[in-house]
Coordinates of C-alpha atoms and ligand atoms in Angstrom, one line a residue:
M72 CA 0.2 3.9 -30.8
N73 CA -0.6 7.0 -29.0
S74 CA 1.6 6.9 -25.5
I75 CA -0.5 5.9 -22.2
V76 CA -0.5 8.5 -19.2
I77 CA -1.5 9.0 -15.7
S78 CA -4.0 12.1 -15.8
G79 CA -5.1 12.0 -12.5
T80 CA -4.5 10.8 -8.9
G81 CA -6.5 11.0 -5.6
L82 CA -6.2 9.9 -2.0
F83 CA -8.7 9.0 0.9
T84 CA -7.1 9.2 4.3
P85 CA -9.3 7.8 7.3
E86 CA -10.1 10.5 9.8
F87 CA -8.7 8.8 12.8
S88 CA -4.8 8.4 13.2
I89 CA -2.9 6.6 16.0
S90 CA 0.4 7.4 17.2
N91 CA 3.0 5.0 18.2
E92 CA 2.6 5.9 21.8
E93 CA -1.2 5.5 21.9
L94 CA -0.5 2.0 19.9
V95 CA 2.3 1.0 22.4
S96 CA 0.3 2.0 25.6
S97 CA -2.6 0.1 24.9
F98 CA -0.3 -3.1 23.6
N99 CA 1.4 -2.8 26.9
E100 CA -1.8 -2.9 29.1
Y101 CA -2.8 -6.0 27.2
V102 CA 0.8 -7.6 27.8
D103 CA 0.5 -6.8 31.5
N104 CA -3.0 -8.2 31.6
F105 CA -1.9 -11.2 30.0
N106 CA 0.9 -12.0 32.0
I107 CA -1.3 -11.5 35.3
E108 CA -4.1 -13.6 34.3
N109 CA -1.3 -16.3 33.1
K110 CA 1.2 -16.1 36.2
V111 CA 0.8 -19.6 37.3
A112 CA 1.2 -21.1 33.9
I113 CA 4.1 -18.4 33.0
D114 CA 5.9 -19.5 36.6
A115 CA 5.5 -22.9 35.8
G116 CA 7.3 -22.4 32.3
E117 CA 3.9 -23.7 30.4
T118 CA 3.5 -20.4 28.8
G119 CA 6.1 -17.5 27.8
A120 CA 5.5 -14.3 29.4
L121 CA 4.6 -11.7 26.7
E122 CA 7.0 -8.6 26.5
H123 CA 6.3 -4.8 26.1
S124 CA 6.4 -2.8 22.7
S125 CA 8.5 0.4 22.6
A126 CA 7.5 3.5 20.5
E127 CA 11.1 4.2 20.4
F128 CA 12.0 0.5 18.9
I129 CA 9.0 1.2 16.1
E130 CA 10.3 4.5 14.8
K131 CA 14.1 3.3 14.6
V132 CA 13.3 0.2 12.8
S133 CA 10.7 1.3 10.4
G134 CA 10.3 5.2 10.6
I135 CA 6.7 5.0 11.4
K136 CA 5.3 7.6 13.9
S137 CA 1.5 7.2 13.7
R138 CA -0.8 5.4 11.2
F139 CA -4.4 6.5 9.9
V140 CA -7.3 4.1 10.7
L141 CA -11.1 3.4 9.9
D142 CA -11.7 2.6 13.4
K143 CA -9.5 3.9 16.1
S144 CA -11.4 2.7 19.5
G145 CA -12.0 -0.6 18.6
I146 CA -7.9 -1.0 18.0
L147 CA -7.0 0.4 21.4
D148 CA -9.7 -1.1 23.5
T149 CA -7.6 -4.0 25.1
D150 CA -10.7 -6.2 25.1
T151 CA -10.9 -6.1 21.2
M152 CA -7.6 -4.9 19.6
R153 CA -9.2 -4.9 16.2
P154 CA -11.3 -2.1 14.2
I155 CA -14.9 -2.6 14.8
L156 CA -16.4 -2.2 11.0
A157 CA -20.2 -3.2 11.5
I158 CA -20.8 -5.6 8.4
R159 CA -22.6 -4.2 6.3
S160 CA -26.0 -5.1 4.7
D161 CA -26.5 -6.0 1.1
K162 CA -28.1 -2.8 0.3
E163 CA -25.3 -0.5 1.7
H164 CA -21.9 0.2 0.2
S165 CA -18.9 -1.9 0.9
V166 CA -16.4 -0.1 3.3
M167 CA -13.7 -0.4 0.2
V168 CA -16.4 1.2 -2.3
E169 CA -16.9 4.1 0.2
M170 CA -13.2 4.7 0.6
A171 CA -12.5 4.4 -3.2
I172 CA -15.5 6.8 -4.1
E173 CA -13.3 9.7 -2.4
A174 CA -10.2 8.7 -3.6
A175 CA -11.6 8.3 -7.3
N176 CA -13.7 11.4 -7.3
E177 CA -10.3 13.4 -6.4
A178 CA -8.4 11.5 -9.4
L179 CA -11.5 11.9 -11.7
F180 CA -11.6 15.7 -10.7
E181 CA -7.8 16.2 -11.7
A182 CA -8.2 14.4 -14.9
G183 CA -11.1 16.7 -15.7
L184 CA -13.0 13.9 -16.6
Q185 CA -16.6 12.3 -15.3
A186 CA -17.2 8.9 -13.9
E187 CA -19.5 8.2 -17.2
D188 CA -16.1 8.5 -19.3
I189 CA -14.5 5.6 -17.6
D190 CA -14.9 2.3 -19.2
M191 CA -12.7 0.0 -16.9
V192 CA -12.7 -0.1 -13.3
L193 CA -9.7 -1.9 -11.5
V194 CA -10.0 -2.6 -7.8
A195 CA -6.5 -3.7 -6.8
A196 CA -5.8 -4.4 -3.5
S197 CA -4.1 -6.8 -0.8
N198 CA -7.4 -7.8 0.7
M199 CA -11.1 -8.0 -0.6
E200 CA -13.8 -7.7 1.7
R201 CA -15.9 -10.2 0.2
A202 CA -15.6 -12.6 -2.4
Y203 CA -18.3 -11.4 -4.8
P204 CA -19.8 -9.8 -6.5
A205 CA -16.5 -8.0 -7.3
I206 CA -15.7 -4.8 -5.3
S207 CA -14.9 -3.2 -8.7
V208 CA -18.3 -3.9 -10.1
E209 CA -19.9 -2.2 -7.1
L210 CA -17.7 0.9 -7.4
Q211 CA -18.6 1.0 -11.3
S212 CA -22.0 1.1 -10.5
A213 CA -21.8 3.5 -7.5
L214 CA -20.0 6.1 -9.5
G215 CA -21.7 5.6 -12.8
C216 CA -18.9 4.3 -15.0
K217 CA -19.3 2.7 -18.2
G218 CA -17.6 -0.6 -19.6
Y219 CA -16.5 -3.4 -17.0
G220 CA -14.3 -3.8 -14.0
F221 CA -12.3 -6.5 -12.1
D222 CA -10.7 -7.1 -8.9
M223 CA -6.9 -7.9 -8.6
N224 CA -4.8 -8.8 -5.8
I225 CA -0.8 -9.1 -5.8
A226 CA -0.5 -7.6 -2.2
C227 CA 1.6 -4.7 -2.0
S228 CA 2.4 -4.7 -5.6
S229 CA -1.2 -4.5 -6.8
A230 CA -1.2 -0.8 -7.6
T231 CA 2.0 -1.2 -10.0
F232 CA 0.3 -4.2 -11.5
G233 CA -2.9 -2.5 -11.8
I234 CA -1.3 0.4 -13.5
N235 CA 0.4 -2.0 -16.1
T236 CA -3.0 -3.7 -16.4
A237 CA -4.6 -0.5 -17.3
M238 CA -1.9 0.6 -19.8
D239 CA -2.0 -3.1 -21.4
A240 CA -5.9 -2.9 -21.7
I241 CA -5.7 0.6 -23.1
K242 CA -3.1 -0.1 -25.7
S243 CA -4.9 -3.3 -26.8
G244 CA -8.1 -1.4 -27.3
S245 CA -9.9 -3.2 -24.7
A246 CA -10.5 0.0 -22.7
T247 CA -10.3 3.6 -23.3
K248 CA -10.0 5.4 -19.9
V249 CA -9.4 3.5 -16.8
L250 CA -9.8 4.1 -13.0
M251 CA -7.7 1.9 -10.8
V252 CA -8.2 2.3 -7.0
N253 CA -6.5 0.8 -4.2
P254 CA -8.7 0.5 -0.8
E255 CA -6.4 -1.0 1.7
I256 CA -8.0 -1.9 4.9
C257 CA -4.8 -3.2 6.6
S258 CA -5.8 -2.9 10.1
G259 CA -8.2 -5.5 9.0
H260 CA -5.4 -8.2 8.5
L261 CA -3.2 -7.0 11.6
N262 CA -2.9 -9.0 14.5
F263 CA -2.7 -5.9 17.2
R264 CA -1.7 -8.7 20.1
D265 CA 1.3 -9.6 18.0
R266 CA 4.3 -7.3 19.1
D267 CA 6.6 -7.9 15.9
C268 CA 3.9 -6.5 13.6
H269 CA 1.3 -4.6 15.7
F270 CA 2.8 -1.2 14.3
I271 CA 3.2 -2.1 11.0
F272 CA 0.2 -0.8 8.9
G273 CA -2.4 1.5 8.3
D274 CA -5.8 2.1 6.1
V275 CA -5.8 4.3 3.2
C276 CA -7.4 4.4 -0.6
T277 CA -5.5 5.6 -3.8
A278 CA -6.9 6.3 -7.1
V279 CA -5.1 6.8 -10.8
V280 CA -6.8 7.6 -14.0
L281 CA -5.2 6.3 -17.0
E282 CA -5.5 7.2 -20.8
E283 CA -4.1 8.1 -24.0
K284 CA -1.8 10.9 -24.1
T285 CA -3.7 13.1 -26.7
P286 CA -6.9 13.3 -25.2
A287 CA -5.4 14.1 -21.7
L288 CA -3.2 17.1 -23.3
E289 CA -5.9 18.3 -25.3
R290 CA -7.8 19.0 -22.2
Q291 CA -4.9 21.2 -21.0
L292 CA -4.4 19.6 -17.9
E293 CA -1.4 20.6 -15.9
N294 CA -0.3 16.9 -14.3
V295 CA 0.1 14.7 -17.1
F296 CA 2.4 11.7 -16.5
E297 CA 3.6 9.7 -19.4
I298 CA 4.3 6.2 -18.9
E299 CA 7.6 5.3 -20.5
Q300 CA 8.4 1.7 -19.4
T301 CA 7.0 -0.7 -16.8
R302 CA 8.5 -3.9 -15.3
L303 CA 7.1 -6.5 -13.2
F304 CA 8.5 -9.3 -11.0
T305 CA 7.3 -12.1 -9.1
Q306 CA 9.0 -14.9 -7.2
F307 CA 7.4 -17.5 -4.3
S308 CA 8.3 -16.8 -0.9
N309 CA 6.8 -17.6 2.2
N310 CA 8.3 -14.7 4.3
I311 CA 5.3 -12.5 4.2
R312 CA 1.8 -14.5 4.3
N313 CA -1.9 -13.9 5.4
N314 CA -3.6 -16.9 5.4
F315 CA -7.0 -15.4 6.2
G316 CA -9.7 -16.3 3.8
F317 CA -12.8 -18.1 2.8
L318 CA -11.6 -21.2 4.6
N319 CA -11.3 -19.6 8.2
R320 CA -14.1 -21.7 9.3
Q321 CA -11.8 -24.7 9.2
S322 CA -9.6 -23.1 11.7
D323 CA -10.0 -23.3 15.5
D324 CA -8.1 -20.2 15.8
P325 CA -8.6 -17.7 12.8
Q326 CA -6.2 -15.0 14.8
K327 CA -3.5 -17.3 13.7
L328 CA -4.3 -17.0 10.2
L329 CA -3.5 -13.0 10.0
F330 CA -0.5 -11.2 8.5
K331 CA 2.8 -12.6 9.4
Q332 CA 6.1 -11.9 8.3
N333 CA 9.9 -12.6 8.8
G334 CA 10.8 -8.9 8.5
R335 CA 14.6 -9.4 8.5
K336 CA 14.6 -11.9 5.5
V337 CA 12.4 -9.9 3.6
F338 CA 14.5 -6.8 4.2
K339 CA 17.7 -8.9 3.3
E340 CA 16.2 -10.7 0.0
V341 CA 13.6 -7.7 -1.4
V342 CA 16.3 -4.9 -1.3
P343 CA 18.3 -6.6 -3.8
V344 CA 15.4 -7.7 -6.1
V345 CA 14.1 -4.2 -6.2
V346 CA 17.2 -2.5 -7.3
N347 CA 17.7 -4.9 -9.8
L348 CA 14.3 -4.3 -11.2
I349 CA 14.8 -0.4 -11.1
K350 CA 18.1 -0.8 -12.6
E351 CA 16.8 -3.3 -15.6
L352 CA 13.8 -0.8 -16.2
L353 CA 16.0 1.9 -16.9
N354 CA 18.2 0.1 -19.0
T355 CA 15.3 -1.1 -21.1
A356 CA 14.2 2.5 -21.5
A357 CA 17.9 3.5 -22.1
V358 CA 17.5 6.0 -19.2
K359 CA 20.6 6.6 -16.7
T360 CA 20.1 6.8 -13.0
S361 CA 21.4 10.4 -13.0
E362 CA 18.7 11.2 -15.3
I363 CA 16.0 10.2 -12.6
K364 CA 14.9 12.7 -10.2
T365 CA 12.7 10.9 -7.7
L366 CA 11.9 7.3 -6.5
W367 CA 8.2 6.8 -5.2
L368 CA 8.7 3.7 -3.3
H369 CA 6.8 1.3 -1.8
Q370 CA 6.4 2.5 2.0
A371 CA 7.0 -0.4 4.4
N372 CA 10.3 0.6 6.0
S373 CA 12.3 3.8 5.8
N374 CA 15.8 2.1 6.3
M375 CA 15.1 -0.3 3.5
N376 CA 13.8 2.8 1.1
Q377 CA 17.1 4.6 2.3
L378 CA 19.4 1.5 1.1
I379 CA 17.3 1.0 -2.1
A380 CA 17.4 4.7 -3.2
R381 CA 21.1 4.9 -2.3
K382 CA 22.1 2.1 -4.4
I383 CA 20.2 3.5 -7.1
F384 CA 21.2 7.0 -7.0
D385 CA 25.1 6.2 -5.9
H386 CA 24.6 8.9 -3.1
E387 CA 22.6 9.6 0.2
P388 CA 19.3 10.2 -1.3
S389 CA 17.4 13.5 -0.3
E390 CA 13.8 13.7 0.8
Q391 CA 12.7 14.7 -2.5
E392 CA 14.7 11.7 -4.3
S393 CA 13.0 9.3 -2.2
P394 CA 10.1 10.9 -0.5
T395 CA 8.6 9.1 2.5
V396 CA 5.0 9.3 3.8
L397 CA 5.7 6.3 6.1
D398 CA 6.0 8.6 9.1
E399 CA 2.4 9.7 9.0
Y400 CA 0.7 6.7 7.0
A401 CA 2.7 3.5 8.0
N402 CA 2.9 0.9 5.7
T403 CA -0.5 0.8 3.4
S404 CA 0.2 -2.0 1.3
S405 CA -0.1 -1.3 -2.2
A406 CA -1.0 2.1 -1.8
G407 CA 2.0 3.4 -0.3
S408 CA 4.0 4.1 -3.4
V409 CA 0.7 5.9 -4.9
I410 CA 0.4 8.4 -1.9
A411 CA 4.2 9.3 -2.4
F412 CA 3.7 10.0 -5.9
H413 CA 0.4 11.7 -5.3
K414 CA 1.7 14.0 -2.8
N415 CA 5.2 14.9 -4.4
K416 CA 4.6 14.5 -8.4
T417 CA 4.5 18.2 -8.8
N418 CA 8.1 18.4 -7.6
L419 CA 9.2 17.0 -10.8
A420 CA 9.5 19.6 -13.8
I421 CA 8.1 19.0 -17.1
N422 CA 10.1 16.4 -19.2
E423 CA 11.6 14.9 -15.8
Q424 CA 11.4 11.6 -14.7
G425 CA 10.6 9.4 -11.8
V426 CA 10.0 5.7 -10.9
I427 CA 6.9 4.3 -8.8
C428 CA 8.3 1.3 -7.6
S429 CA 6.1 -1.4 -5.4
F430 CA 7.5 -4.5 -3.6
G431 CA 6.1 -7.2 -0.9
A432 CA 4.3 -10.2 -0.6
G433 CA 4.6 -12.9 -3.3
Y434 CA 7.2 -11.6 -3.6
S435 CA 6.1 -9.2 -5.9
A436 CA 7.5 -6.0 -7.3
G437 CA 6.7 -3.3 -9.5
A438 CA 8.2 -0.3 -11.3
I439 CA 6.8 2.1 -13.4
L440 CA 9.1 4.7 -15.5
L441 CA 7.0 7.9 -15.7
K442 CA 8.1 11.3 -17.5
R443 CA 5.9 14.6 -16.6
V444 CA 4.7 15.7 -19.8
S445 CA 2.6 18.7 -18.7
Ligands
LIG920 N1 8.9 -3.5 20.7 C1 10.1 -3.6 21.0 N2 11.1 -4.8 20.7 C2 10.6 -5.3 19.6 C3 9.4 -5.2 19.0 C4 8.4 -4.4 19.6 N3 7.5 -4.0 18.8 N4 9.2 -6.2 18.0 C5 10.5 -6.9 18.2 N5 11.0 -6.6 18.8 C6 12.4 -7.3 19.2 C7 12.6 -8.6 18.6 O1 12.1 -9.5 19.6 C8 13.9 -8.7 18.4 O2 14.7 -8.9 19.8 P1 16.0 -9.7 20.0 O3 17.1 -9.1 19.2 O4 16.3 -10.2 21.3 O5 15.5 -11.1 19.1 C9 14.5 -7.4 18.1 O6 13.5 -6.4 18.5 C10 14.8 -7.0 16.7 O7 13.4 -7.6 16.2 P2 13.5 -7.9 14.6 O8 12.0 -8.1 14.0 O9 14.6 -8.3 14.1 O10 13.7 -6.1 14.1 P3 13.9 -5.5 12.7 O11 15.1 -4.6 12.6 O12 14.1 -6.6 11.6 O13 12.5 -4.5 12.0 C11 10.8 -4.5 10.9 C12 11.3 -5.4 12.0 C13 9.7 -5.7 10.4 C14 10.4 -3.4 10.9 C15 11.7 -4.7 9.5 O14 12.5 -6.1 9.6 C16 11.0 -4.7 8.2 O15 10.5 -3.7 7.9 N6 11.7 -5.6 7.4 C17 10.8 -5.2 6.2 C18 9.4 -6.1 5.8 C19 8.7 -5.4 4.5 O16 9.0 -4.6 3.9 N7 7.5 -5.9 4.9 C20 6.6 -5.9 3.2 C21 5.3 -6.0 4.1 S1 4.2 -5.6 3.1

């Protein structure tokens, strides 16, 4: 059986960026207004006063300096504090498809393929804009891809699970060329009034094209990465939850259903899971950690990535060994490790190896061992 490769990647970055300072200034204005409006209840001990957020805190605990978003003014306006994204009519493209088209076109161009060469479209993301028709089927039609498509969601690990699913489909013969995209509208599930997490996420879309190695090399492409081994892991946890969904109208306060996490516990519990997963992946492939040049890690927290990379490499990782995009993009859920790969993959020389690794809600974690073959 021919090996499976990643022959193209793409990235859509929204035009608006919000700095920590801008986000915190809006949040603190909301806090001041809340505390004035609720002074009587606060003084009577019936309601707790809200506390200010801080740009220094955010950067120190997470490494995040800014985030890209689809809508800036609605998020920063203390009356709304959410992205204002108009509901699309049935005749318009969904927002996720619009994002995906841009990322997909870059990935297809890099792979030297046309949309009609694709016979499987996967939309793998933490949130879907609607229940059905599947976003992937709309994207398939918008681009003019052949075959079939389906949506899949395993939160922050959607992209690595998507790469694995695409690889399995090509190996089994149910597809020949797969487009796997990760349109993440994380600002849509984020409670910008919650100090603990208002800074965490950003919006973005990544795209990956997968196919057999021989045709990709025959097209004399420059950046082809062979999938040498994959490993996936899930274990149920309530420490990262998003209860927002189609049963929302049963709730009196849908805001309460948005993303929440116990960040400290996540940090403590997920680091060993990820380190074990990467070590198992490398053991199975009979590859030594010293042979790995780069870890393209999930981008949720720079301290967490530093720790994981240190445990794998056994020394303080350099920026090339564990590239960070968190400072600019924040946490973009499943897209994070793919952005890190997309922006830094050419740092690998031919025959050098690296690992894309995701982790997050579920818990879920996925690791993909890659070797640059052209
Ligand atoms: N500004 C200022 N202070 C804040 C704050 C903010 N925005 N948010 C929380 N604080 C305060 C807390 O109230 C707490 O105060 P206390 O010590 O008096 O109780 C203190 O700062 C520390 O908060 P904590 O939440 O424990 O910080 P942390 O060091 O754990 O960092 C995360 C928070 C979320 C950045 C971090 O835990 C993390 O990234 N974890 C991993 C999460 C992850 O990977 N999730 C995957 C999601 S897909």
